[in-house]
């Protein structure tokens, strides 16, 4: 079995290699093919994985280590792949700093996936994702594509126009929330044993856990009423215990940016650097240091040791602008997107059923499903939602959700309307559509600011300038 990773020079790629190499799930991956447009980054991550592979072999995993290949040729990487993992970052961390600063300079939220920064990220990413999808459809038509490229919802929606239901978006934050709640209730909420179940619905980075049923009883109301229990849930501490209690649901952590926008902007602007600037510096130092430590005469730490040190700092400072305290170790540890990807691949390849929160179509691709046959009847059939799914050897099966209230439905529809305008701009080169997308976003809501955002991103991103040159 072959796994191709797009964005193979990315910092977190070794986590995926380690997950498949140590899997005790019945999944056997024979080859991991890394693809990246940056040969230097590709070489660095290859060195990290080689060091990791040596340690894994010494720990008894020699027979399960996949063969590692690396290439700057997309077609070569994905040819005959069984699974393709997409984790591309067009423009690298440096482009993220532009996404953030253009918004912040206008008094708007500057964040990677939330607000105008997320739209700019999508606008420069979608054309690349669509080209990758077309190549995959040609040389690996049977492959399942697992998209982690952000903003995952709208990028997955774009790739579905080429690959249909064979592309699925993933994110590790929803299942992390569900597991935190499960630990408090001493229940395995993802086991699907008929004893426990839950209801989660939303878009990528905008979703809510609305019920947790154990032995036929919804345990969420009692949990929300318990301050001590909420103190153990990272999302409740971020958003505010009183709010989640009043709202009757536990939100995805990214909802913080919608409910506490001014506080987030204040914290970001008061910091010495934005998150993007921090990561650009941190990862730049890592790639430089790892390249030097790969030299034969080097006396420095190995690329693997440098990577592990950098990874821990990165995870510990995640969403730091939303916290009044250092991130707790129990919130850092465990899981991660590599585990979600591994579980998804295992279920599809072996037929072992899994229950997962995934980004999937509101109805199957190409269907004329009437509203009553959609997951959320009020939204378009081809909209990508984030919901509980059952995955097995036959594919991905979204599960029904309870009706979505007007407030949540309004947030979801307004955000997706803005993202769809950006998708239109990415596919047609229309400046007008891009302007509308930036203006319509719920954290902008201004054609004047939308125009300034568009001008700023055209000036700051060569990819966007080239895309919209004819618009």
PDB file of N, CA and C in Angstrom, residues 263-364:
ATOM      1  N   UNK A 263     -11.043  40.725  21.974  1.00  0.00           N
ATOM      2  CA  UNK A 263     -10.011  40.257  22.905  1.00  0.00           C
ATOM      3  C   UNK A 263      -8.890  39.558  22.152  1.00  0.00           C
ATOM      4  N   UNK A 264      -9.255  38.765  21.151  1.00  0.00           N
ATOM      5  CA  UNK A 264      -8.233  38.072  20.360  1.00  0.00           C
ATOM      6  C   UNK A 264      -7.351  39.068  19.622  1.00  0.00           C
ATOM      7  N   UNK A 265      -7.964  40.092  19.017  1.00  0.00           N
ATOM      8  CA  UNK A 265      -7.189  41.106  18.296  1.00  0.00           C
ATOM      9  C   UNK A 265      -6.255  41.842  19.250  1.00  0.00           C
ATOM     10  N   UNK A 266      -6.777  42.205  20.426  1.00  0.00           N
ATOM     11  CA  UNK A 266      -5.950  42.916  21.404  1.00  0.00           C
ATOM     12  C   UNK A 266      -4.739  42.080  21.810  1.00  0.00           C
ATOM     13  N   UNK A 267      -4.966  40.806  22.051  1.00  0.00           N
ATOM     14  CA  UNK A 267      -3.867  39.948  22.500  1.00  0.00           C
ATOM     15  C   UNK A 267      -2.843  39.732  21.380  1.00  0.00           C
ATOM     16  N   UNK A 268      -3.338  39.584  20.170  1.00  0.00           N
ATOM     17  CA  UNK A 268      -2.419  39.376  19.049  1.00  0.00           C
ATOM     18  C   UNK A 268      -1.573  40.628  18.818  1.00  0.00           C
ATOM     19  N   UNK A 269      -2.216  41.791  18.831  1.00  0.00           N
ATOM     20  CA  UNK A 269      -1.486  43.031  18.552  1.00  0.00           C
ATOM     21  C   UNK A 269      -0.562  43.439  19.692  1.00  0.00           C
ATOM     22  N   UNK A 270      -0.863  42.993  20.907  1.00  0.00           N
ATOM     23  CA  UNK A 270       0.001  43.345  22.039  1.00  0.00           C
ATOM     24  C   UNK A 270       1.220  42.433  22.144  1.00  0.00           C
ATOM     25  N   UNK A 271       1.187  41.314  21.433  1.00  0.00           N
ATOM     26  CA  UNK A 271       2.321  40.389  21.450  1.00  0.00           C
ATOM     27  C   UNK A 271       3.435  40.918  20.555  1.00  0.00           C
ATOM     28  N   UNK A 272       4.636  40.441  20.823  1.00  0.00           N
ATOM     29  CA  UNK A 272       5.789  40.898  20.034  1.00  0.00           C
ATOM     30  C   UNK A 272       5.685  40.463  18.583  1.00  0.00           C
ATOM     31  N   UNK A 273       5.091  39.285  18.352  1.00  0.00           N
ATOM     32  CA  UNK A 273       4.938  38.758  16.995  1.00  0.00           C
ATOM     33  C   UNK A 273       3.573  38.108  16.861  1.00  0.00           C
ATOM     34  N   UNK A 274       3.104  37.980  15.638  1.00  0.00           N
ATOM     35  CA  UNK A 274       1.909  37.181  15.401  1.00  0.00           C
ATOM     36  C   UNK A 274       2.293  35.702  15.441  1.00  0.00           C
ATOM     37  N   UNK A 275       1.273  34.838  15.451  1.00  0.00           N
ATOM     38  CA  UNK A 275       1.549  33.405  15.435  1.00  0.00           C
ATOM     39  C   UNK A 275       2.322  33.011  14.178  1.00  0.00           C
ATOM     40  N   UNK A 276       1.939  33.590  13.056  1.00  0.00           N
ATOM     41  CA  UNK A 276       2.647  33.289  11.813  1.00  0.00           C
ATOM     42  C   UNK A 276       4.097  33.712  11.862  1.00  0.00           C
ATOM     43  N   UNK A 277       4.356  34.896  12.428  1.00  0.00           N
ATOM     44  CA  UNK A 277       5.737  35.368  12.542  1.00  0.00           C
ATOM     45  C   UNK A 277       6.539  34.488  13.489  1.00  0.00           C
ATOM     46  N   UNK A 278       5.901  34.048  14.570  1.00  0.00           N
ATOM     47  CA  UNK A 278       6.570  33.136  15.495  1.00  0.00           C
ATOM     48  C   UNK A 278       6.946  31.835  14.797  1.00  0.00           C
ATOM     49  N   UNK A 279       5.988  31.263  14.055  1.00  0.00           N
ATOM     50  CA  UNK A 279       6.259  29.992  13.386  1.00  0.00           C
ATOM     51  C   UNK A 279       7.274  30.158  12.254  1.00  0.00           C
ATOM     52  N   UNK A 280       7.193  31.263  11.532  1.00  0.00           N
ATOM     53  CA  UNK A 280       8.159  31.490  10.454  1.00  0.00           C
ATOM     54  C   UNK A 280       9.579  31.542  11.014  1.00  0.00           C
ATOM     55  N   UNK A 281       9.748  32.233  12.137  1.00  0.00           N
ATOM     56  CA  UNK A 281      11.072  32.308  12.772  1.00  0.00           C
ATOM     57  C   UNK A 281      11.461  30.944  13.354  1.00  0.00           C
ATOM     58  N   UNK A 282      10.532  30.329  14.092  1.00  0.00           N
ATOM     59  CA  UNK A 282      10.853  29.061  14.746  1.00  0.00           C
ATOM     60  C   UNK A 282      11.196  27.977  13.723  1.00  0.00           C
ATOM     61  N   UNK A 283      10.354  27.863  12.698  1.00  0.00           N
ATOM     62  CA  UNK A 283      10.597  26.808  11.725  1.00  0.00           C
ATOM     63  C   UNK A 283      11.768  27.147  10.810  1.00  0.00           C
ATOM     64  N   UNK A 284      11.952  28.429  10.537  1.00  0.00           N
ATOM     65  CA  UNK A 284      13.135  28.813   9.768  1.00  0.00           C
ATOM     66  C   UNK A 284      14.411  28.411  10.485  1.00  0.00           C
ATOM     67  N   UNK A 285      14.430  28.665  11.810  1.00  0.00           N
ATOM     68  CA  UNK A 285      15.589  28.267  12.615  1.00  0.00           C
ATOM     69  C   UNK A 285      15.746  26.751  12.611  1.00  0.00           C
ATOM     70  N   UNK A 286      14.619  26.047  12.698  1.00  0.00           N
ATOM     71  CA  UNK A 286      14.699  24.585  12.711  1.00  0.00           C
ATOM     72  C   UNK A 286      15.274  24.052  11.408  1.00  0.00           C
ATOM     73  N   UNK A 287      14.741  24.496  10.282  1.00  0.00           N
ATOM     74  CA  UNK A 287      15.212  23.969   8.992  1.00  0.00           C
ATOM     75  C   UNK A 287      16.688  24.312   8.769  1.00  0.00           C
ATOM     76  N   UNK A 288      17.090  25.504   9.186  1.00  0.00           N
ATOM     77  CA  UNK A 288      18.489  25.886   9.044  1.00  0.00           C
ATOM     78  C   UNK A 288      19.371  25.043   9.962  1.00  0.00           C
ATOM     79  N   UNK A 289      18.964  24.918  11.220  1.00  0.00           N
ATOM     80  CA  UNK A 289      19.744  24.143  12.167  1.00  0.00           C
ATOM     81  C   UNK A 289      19.805  22.674  11.810  1.00  0.00           C
ATOM     82  N   UNK A 290      18.670  22.122  11.321  1.00  0.00           N
ATOM     83  CA  UNK A 290      18.649  20.707  10.945  1.00  0.00           C
ATOM     84  C   UNK A 290      19.549  20.446   9.745  1.00  0.00           C
ATOM     85  N   UNK A 291      19.585  21.391   8.811  1.00  0.00           N
ATOM     86  CA  UNK A 291      20.459  21.227   7.645  1.00  0.00           C
ATOM     87  C   UNK A 291      21.923  21.219   8.076  1.00  0.00           C
ATOM     88  N   UNK A 292      22.268  22.113   9.017  1.00  0.00           N
ATOM     89  CA  UNK A 292      23.649  22.159   9.502  1.00  0.00           C
ATOM     90  C   UNK A 292      23.998  20.904  10.289  1.00  0.00           C
ATOM     91  N   UNK A 293      23.049  20.387  11.083  1.00  0.00           N
ATOM     92  CA  UNK A 293      23.336  19.206  11.900  1.00  0.00           C
ATOM     93  C   UNK A 293      23.428  17.947  11.065  1.00  0.00           C
ATOM     94  N   UNK A 294      22.971  18.011   9.809  1.00  0.00           N
ATOM     95  CA  UNK A 294      23.082  16.855   8.920  1.00  0.00           C
ATOM     96  C   UNK A 294      24.476  16.723   8.327  1.00  0.00           C
ATOM     97  N   UNK A 295      25.295  17.792   8.457  1.00  0.00           N
ATOM     98  CA  UNK A 295      26.647  17.743   7.918  1.00  0.00           C
ATOM     99  C   UNK A 295      27.478  16.705   8.674  1.00  0.00           C
ATOM    100  N   UNK A 296      28.340  15.982   7.975  1.00  0.00           N
ATOM    101  CA  UNK A 296      29.118  14.919   8.620  1.00  0.00           C
ATOM    102  C   UNK A 296      29.938  15.387   9.817  1.00  0.00           C
ATOM    103  N   UNK A 297      30.478  16.593   9.759  1.00  0.00           N
ATOM    104  CA  UNK A 297      31.339  17.076  10.836  1.00  0.00           C
ATOM    105  C   UNK A 297      30.573  17.805  11.937  1.00  0.00           C
ATOM    106  N   UNK A 298      29.254  17.781  11.855  1.00  0.00           N
ATOM    107  CA  UNK A 298      28.459  18.549  12.808  1.00  0.00           C
ATOM    108  C   UNK A 298      28.588  17.983  14.223  1.00  0.00           C
ATOM    109  N   UNK A 299      28.642  18.913  15.193  1.00  0.00           N
ATOM    110  CA  UNK A 299      28.676  18.499  16.598  1.00  0.00           C
ATOM    111  C   UNK A 299      27.360  18.790  17.283  1.00  0.00           C
ATOM    112  N   UNK A 300      26.389  19.242  16.485  1.00  0.00           N
ATOM    113  CA  UNK A 300      25.121  19.708  17.053  1.00  0.00           C
ATOM    114  C   UNK A 300      24.138  18.549  17.209  1.00  0.00           C
ATOM    115  N   UNK A 301      22.988  18.880  17.787  1.00  0.00           N
ATOM    116  CA  UNK A 301      21.931  17.892  17.940  1.00  0.00           C
ATOM    117  C   UNK A 301      21.498  17.387  16.568  1.00  0.00           C
ATOM    118  N   UNK A 302      20.984  16.181  16.520  1.00  0.00           N
ATOM    119  CA  UNK A 302      20.550  15.587  15.261  1.00  0.00           C
ATOM    120  C   UNK A 302      19.305  16.294  14.743  1.00  0.00           C
ATOM    121  N   UNK A 303      18.998  16.165  13.438  1.00  0.00           N
ATOM    122  CA  UNK A 303      17.749  16.731  12.922  1.00  0.00           C
ATOM    123  C   UNK A 303      16.536  16.238  13.697  1.00  0.00           C
ATOM    124  N   UNK A 304      16.528  14.969  14.087  1.00  0.00           N
ATOM    125  CA  UNK A 304      15.401  14.419  14.840  1.00  0.00           C
ATOM    126  C   UNK A 304      15.264  15.087  16.202  1.00  0.00           C
ATOM    127  N   UNK A 305      16.374  15.273  16.913  1.00  0.00           N
ATOM    128  CA  UNK A 305      16.317  15.915  18.229  1.00  0.00           C
ATOM    129  C   UNK A 305      15.846  17.361  18.113  1.00  0.00           C
ATOM    130  N   UNK A 306      16.330  18.069  17.104  1.00  0.00           N
ATOM    131  CA  UNK A 306      15.896  19.452  16.894  1.00  0.00           C
ATOM    132  C   UNK A 306      14.408  19.509  16.583  1.00  0.00           C
ATOM    133  N   UNK A 307      13.951  18.565  15.780  1.00  0.00           N
ATOM    134  CA  UNK A 307      12.538  18.524  15.412  1.00  0.00           C
ATOM    135  C   UNK A 307      11.660  18.294  16.639  1.00  0.00           C
ATOM    136  N   UNK A 308      12.046  17.363  17.481  1.00  0.00           N
ATOM    137  CA  UNK A 308      11.243  17.073  18.673  1.00  0.00           C
ATOM    138  C   UNK A 308      11.188  18.269  19.618  1.00  0.00           C
ATOM    139  N   UNK A 309      12.279  18.938  19.789  1.00  0.00           N
ATOM    140  CA  UNK A 309      12.318  20.121  20.650  1.00  0.00           C
ATOM    141  C   UNK A 309      11.416  21.221  20.097  1.00  0.00           C
ATOM    142  N   UNK A 310      11.487  21.430  18.795  1.00  0.00           N
ATOM    143  CA  UNK A 310      10.675  22.466  18.153  1.00  0.00           C
ATOM    144  C   UNK A 310       9.201  22.102  18.201  1.00  0.00           C
ATOM    145  N   UNK A 311       8.885  20.830  18.005  1.00  0.00           N
ATOM    146  CA  UNK A 311       7.500  20.374  18.026  1.00  0.00           C
ATOM    147  C   UNK A 311       6.853  20.654  19.379  1.00  0.00           C
ATOM    148  N   UNK A 312       7.550  20.360  20.465  1.00  0.00           N
ATOM    149  CA  UNK A 312       6.958  20.565  21.781  1.00  0.00           C
ATOM    150  C   UNK A 312       6.664  22.040  22.025  1.00  0.00           C
ATOM    151  N   UNK A 313       7.590  22.905  21.626  1.00  0.00           N
ATOM    152  CA  UNK A 313       7.362  24.346  21.794  1.00  0.00           C
ATOM    153  C   UNK A 313       6.178  24.801  20.952  1.00  0.00           C
ATOM    154  N   UNK A 314       6.084  24.282  19.744  1.00  0.00           N
ATOM    155  CA  UNK A 314       4.980  24.653  18.853  1.00  0.00           C
ATOM    156  C   UNK A 314       3.639  24.267  19.464  1.00  0.00           C
ATOM    157  N   UNK A 315       3.525  23.039  19.954  1.00  0.00           N
ATOM    158  CA  UNK A 315       2.255  22.570  20.506  1.00  0.00           C
ATOM    159  C   UNK A 315       1.903  23.306  21.796  1.00  0.00           C
ATOM    160  N   UNK A 316       2.889  23.608  22.607  1.00  0.00           N
ATOM    161  CA  UNK A 316       2.639  24.264  23.884  1.00  0.00           C
ATOM    162  C   UNK A 316       2.148  25.696  23.705  1.00  0.00           C
ATOM    163  N   UNK A 317       2.484  26.335  22.582  1.00  0.00           N
ATOM    164  CA  UNK A 317       2.099  27.724  22.346  1.00  0.00           C
ATOM    165  C   UNK A 317       0.921  27.863  21.390  1.00  0.00           C
ATOM    166  N   UNK A 318       0.286  26.760  21.037  1.00  0.00           N
ATOM    167  CA  UNK A 318      -0.839  26.751  20.104  1.00  0.00           C
ATOM    168  C   UNK A 318      -1.988  27.611  20.625  1.00  0.00           C
ATOM    169  N   UNK A 319      -2.517  28.507  19.788  1.00  0.00           N
ATOM    170  CA  UNK A 319      -3.615  29.405  20.142  1.00  0.00           C
ATOM    171  C   UNK A 319      -3.333  30.160  21.437  1.00  0.00           C
ATOM    172  N   UNK A 320      -2.101  30.594  21.624  1.00  0.00           N
ATOM    173  CA  UNK A 320      -1.712  31.252  22.875  1.00  0.00           C
ATOM    174  C   UNK A 320      -2.516  32.524  23.126  1.00  0.00           C
ATOM    175  N   UNK A 321      -2.952  33.200  22.059  1.00  0.00           N
ATOM    176  CA  UNK A 321      -3.702  34.450  22.224  1.00  0.00           C
ATOM    177  C   UNK A 321      -5.070  34.234  22.844  1.00  0.00           C
ATOM    178  N   UNK A 322      -5.531  32.987  22.926  1.00  0.00           N
ATOM    179  CA  UNK A 322      -6.851  32.710  23.497  1.00  0.00           C
ATOM    180  C   UNK A 322      -6.788  32.297  24.957  1.00  0.00           C
ATOM    181  N   UNK A 323      -5.576  32.232  25.530  1.00  0.00           N
ATOM    182  CA  UNK A 323      -5.416  31.669  26.868  1.00  0.00           C
ATOM    183  C   UNK A 323      -4.846  32.679  27.852  1.00  0.00           C
ATOM    184  N   UNK A 324      -5.291  32.562  29.119  1.00  0.00           N
ATOM    185  CA  UNK A 324      -4.743  33.347  30.207  1.00  0.00           C
ATOM    186  C   UNK A 324      -3.707  32.549  30.996  1.00  0.00           C
ATOM    187  N   UNK A 325      -3.452  31.316  30.550  1.00  0.00           N
ATOM    188  CA  UNK A 325      -2.537  30.433  31.263  1.00  0.00           C
ATOM    189  C   UNK A 325      -1.729  29.635  30.247  1.00  0.00           C
ATOM    190  N   UNK A 326      -0.661  29.006  30.696  1.00  0.00           N
ATOM    191  CA  UNK A 326       0.063  28.102  29.817  1.00  0.00           C
ATOM    192  C   UNK A 326      -0.796  26.888  29.518  1.00  0.00           C
ATOM    193  N   UNK A 327      -0.606  26.337  28.329  1.00  0.00           N
ATOM    194  CA  UNK A 327      -1.409  25.185  27.936  1.00  0.00           C
ATOM    195  C   UNK A 327      -1.056  23.984  28.815  1.00  0.00           C
ATOM    196  N   UNK A 328      -2.068  23.263  29.275  1.00  0.00           N
ATOM    197  CA  UNK A 328      -1.856  22.123  30.151  1.00  0.00           C
ATOM    198  C   UNK A 328      -1.325  20.934  29.369  1.00  0.00           C
ATOM    199  N   UNK A 329      -0.497  20.139  30.034  1.00  0.00           N
ATOM    200  CA  UNK A 329       0.112  18.986  29.369  1.00  0.00           C
ATOM    201  C   UNK A 329      -0.933  18.013  28.856  1.00  0.00           C
ATOM    202  N   UNK A 330      -2.024  17.816  29.613  1.00  0.00           N
ATOM    203  CA  UNK A 330      -3.046  16.864  29.169  1.00  0.00           C
ATOM    204  C   UNK A 330      -3.767  17.348  27.915  1.00  0.00           C
ATOM    205  N   UNK A 331      -3.733  18.658  27.666  1.00  0.00           N
ATOM    206  CA  UNK A 331      -4.354  19.191  26.453  1.00  0.00           C
ATOM    207  C   UNK A 331      -3.411  19.115  25.260  1.00  0.00           C
ATOM    208  N   UNK A 332      -2.105  19.047  25.529  1.00  0.00           N
ATOM    209  CA  UNK A 332      -1.117  18.921  24.466  1.00  0.00           C
ATOM    210  C   UNK A 332      -0.990  17.477  24.020  1.00  0.00           C
ATOM    211  N   UNK A 333      -1.017  16.576  24.998  1.00  0.00           N
ATOM    212  CA  UNK A 333      -0.676  15.178  24.738  1.00  0.00           C
ATOM    213  C   UNK A 333      -1.757  14.458  23.964  1.00  0.00           C
ATOM    214  N   UNK A 334      -1.309  13.490  23.178  1.00  0.00           N
ATOM    215  CA  UNK A 334      -2.219  12.522  22.564  1.00  0.00           C
ATOM    216  C   UNK A 334      -2.901  13.017  21.304  1.00  0.00           C
ATOM    217  N   UNK A 335      -3.325  12.049  20.521  1.00  0.00           N
ATOM    218  CA  UNK A 335      -4.136  12.337  19.356  1.00  0.00           C
ATOM    219  C   UNK A 335      -3.365  13.076  18.280  1.00  0.00           C
ATOM    220  N   UNK A 336      -3.988  14.094  17.733  1.00  0.00           N
ATOM    221  CA  UNK A 336      -3.375  14.827  16.650  1.00  0.00           C
ATOM    222  C   UNK A 336      -3.918  14.370  15.311  1.00  0.00           C
ATOM    223  N   UNK A 337      -3.663  15.192  14.299  1.00  0.00           N
ATOM    224  CA  UNK A 337      -4.246  14.898  12.997  1.00  0.00           C
ATOM    225  C   UNK A 337      -3.709  13.619  12.390  1.00  0.00           C
ATOM    226  N   UNK A 338      -2.470  13.239  12.758  1.00  0.00           N
ATOM    227  CA  UNK A 338      -1.923  11.996  12.224  1.00  0.00           C
ATOM    228  C   UNK A 338      -2.716  10.781  12.705  1.00  0.00           C
ATOM    229  N   UNK A 339      -3.227  10.857  13.943  1.00  0.00           N
ATOM    230  CA  UNK A 339      -4.017   9.742  14.457  1.00  0.00           C
ATOM    231  C   UNK A 339      -5.371   9.672  13.750  1.00  0.00           C
ATOM    232  N   UNK A 340      -5.960  10.850  13.470  1.00  0.00           N
ATOM    233  CA  UNK A 340      -7.221  10.869  12.733  1.00  0.00           C
ATOM    234  C   UNK A 340      -7.027  10.277  11.348  1.00  0.00           C
ATOM    235  N   UNK A 341      -5.947  10.670  10.679  1.00  0.00           N
ATOM    236  CA  UNK A 341      -5.668  10.142   9.339  1.00  0.00           C
ATOM    237  C   UNK A 341      -5.449   8.640   9.370  1.00  0.00           C
ATOM    238  N   UNK A 342      -4.714   8.152  10.382  1.00  0.00           N
ATOM    239  CA  UNK A 342      -4.444   6.724  10.487  1.00  0.00           C
ATOM    240  C   UNK A 342      -5.731   5.932  10.690  1.00  0.00           C
ATOM    241  N   UNK A 343      -6.595   6.417  11.555  1.00  0.00           N
ATOM    242  CA  UNK A 343      -7.861   5.715  11.802  1.00  0.00           C
ATOM    243  C   UNK A 343      -8.721   5.692  10.542  1.00  0.00           C
ATOM    244  N   UNK A 344      -8.732   6.797   9.813  1.00  0.00           N
ATOM    245  CA  UNK A 344      -9.517   6.864   8.584  1.00  0.00           C
ATOM    246  C   UNK A 344      -8.978   5.889   7.539  1.00  0.00           C
ATOM    247  N   UNK A 345      -7.659   5.892   7.342  1.00  0.00           N
ATOM    248  CA  UNK A 345      -7.059   4.985   6.368  1.00  0.00           C
ATOM    249  C   UNK A 345      -7.294   3.524   6.758  1.00  0.00           C
ATOM    250  N   UNK A 346      -7.149   3.215   8.040  1.00  0.00           N
ATOM    251  CA  UNK A 346      -7.324   1.843   8.506  1.00  0.00           C
ATOM    252  C   UNK A 346      -8.732   1.343   8.245  1.00  0.00           C
ATOM    253  N   UNK A 347      -9.714   2.173   8.537  1.00  0.00           N
ATOM    254  CA  UNK A 347     -11.102   1.769   8.327  1.00  0.00           C
ATOM    255  C   UNK A 347     -11.390   1.515   6.852  1.00  0.00           C
ATOM    256  N   UNK A 348     -10.917   2.400   5.991  1.00  0.00           N
ATOM    257  CA  UNK A 348     -11.172   2.238   4.560  1.00  0.00           C
ATOM    258  C   UNK A 348     -10.429   1.039   3.984  1.00  0.00           C
ATOM    259  N   UNK A 349      -9.202   0.791   4.480  1.00  0.00           N
ATOM    260  CA  UNK A 349      -8.377  -0.277   3.906  1.00  0.00           C
ATOM    261  C   UNK A 349      -8.717  -1.654   4.449  1.00  0.00           C
ATOM    262  N   UNK A 350      -9.094  -1.727   5.726  1.00  0.00           N
ATOM    263  CA  UNK A 350      -9.317  -3.032   6.356  1.00  0.00           C
ATOM    264  C   UNK A 350     -10.785  -3.359   6.550  1.00  0.00           C
ATOM    265  N   UNK A 351     -11.643  -2.347   6.471  1.00  0.00           N
ATOM    266  CA  UNK A 351     -13.067  -2.583   6.710  1.00  0.00           C
ATOM    267  C   UNK A 351     -13.456  -2.531   8.166  1.00  0.00           C
ATOM    268  N   UNK A 352     -12.495  -2.298   9.048  1.00  0.00           N
ATOM    269  CA  UNK A 352     -12.804  -2.183  10.475  1.00  0.00           C
ATOM    270  C   UNK A 352     -13.515  -0.860  10.733  1.00  0.00           C
ATOM    271  N   UNK A 353     -14.726  -0.920  11.214  1.00  0.00           N
ATOM    272  CA  UNK A 353     -15.559   0.267  11.338  1.00  0.00           C
ATOM    273  C   UNK A 353     -14.999   1.247  12.368  1.00  0.00           C
ATOM    274  N   UNK A 354     -15.064   2.528  12.017  1.00  0.00           N
ATOM    275  CA  UNK A 354     -14.638   3.609  12.905  1.00  0.00           C
ATOM    276  C   UNK A 354     -15.694   4.709  12.891  1.00  0.00           C
ATOM    277  N   UNK A 355     -15.850   5.377  14.015  1.00  0.00           N
ATOM    278  CA  UNK A 355     -16.719   6.555  14.115  1.00  0.00           C
ATOM    279  C   UNK A 355     -15.823   7.772  14.273  1.00  0.00           C
ATOM    280  N   UNK A 356     -15.959   8.731  13.351  1.00  0.00           N
ATOM    281  CA  UNK A 356     -15.061   9.869  13.311  1.00  0.00           C
ATOM    282  C   UNK A 356     -15.823  11.126  12.910  1.00  0.00           C
ATOM    283  N   UNK A 357     -15.306  12.272  13.332  1.00  0.00           N
ATOM    284  CA  UNK A 357     -15.837  13.553  12.874  1.00  0.00           C
ATOM    285  C   UNK A 357     -15.008  13.980  11.672  1.00  0.00           C
ATOM    286  N   UNK A 358     -15.677  14.134  10.516  1.00  0.00           N
ATOM    287  CA  UNK A 358     -14.995  14.413   9.259  1.00  0.00           C
ATOM    288  C   UNK A 358     -15.692  15.528   8.500  1.00  0.00           C
ATOM    289  N   UNK A 359     -14.977  16.093   7.527  1.00  0.00           N
ATOM    290  CA  UNK A 359     -15.549  17.099   6.631  1.00  0.00           C
ATOM    291  C   UNK A 359     -16.006  16.405   5.354  1.00  0.00           C
ATOM    292  N   UNK A 360     -17.329  16.339   5.169  1.00  0.00           N
ATOM    293  CA  UNK A 360     -17.929  15.588   4.067  1.00  0.00           C
ATOM    294  C   UNK A 360     -19.049  16.410   3.436  1.00  0.00           C
ATOM    295  N   UNK A 361     -19.517  15.950   2.276  1.00  0.00           N
ATOM    296  CA  UNK A 361     -20.591  16.647   1.588  1.00  0.00           C
ATOM    297  C   UNK A 361     -21.919  16.519   2.314  1.00  0.00           C
ATOM    298  N   UNK A 362     -22.724  17.552   2.203  1.00  0.00           N
ATOM    299  CA  UNK A 362     -24.067  17.540   2.789  1.00  0.00           C
ATOM    300  C   UNK A 362     -24.936  16.452   2.157  1.00  0.00           C
ATOM    301  N   UNK A 363     -24.565  16.037   0.961  1.00  0.00           N
ATOM    302  CA  UNK A 363     -25.179  14.904   0.257  1.00  0.00           C
ATOM    303  C   UNK A 363     -24.105  14.348  -0.667  1.00  0.00           C
ATOM    304  N   UNK A 364     -24.242  13.107  -1.120  1.00  0.00           N
ATOM    305  CA  UNK A 364     -23.228  12.538  -2.018  1.00  0.00           C
ATOM    306  C   UNK A 364     -23.038  13.384  -3.271  1.00  0.00           C
TER     307      UNK A 364
END
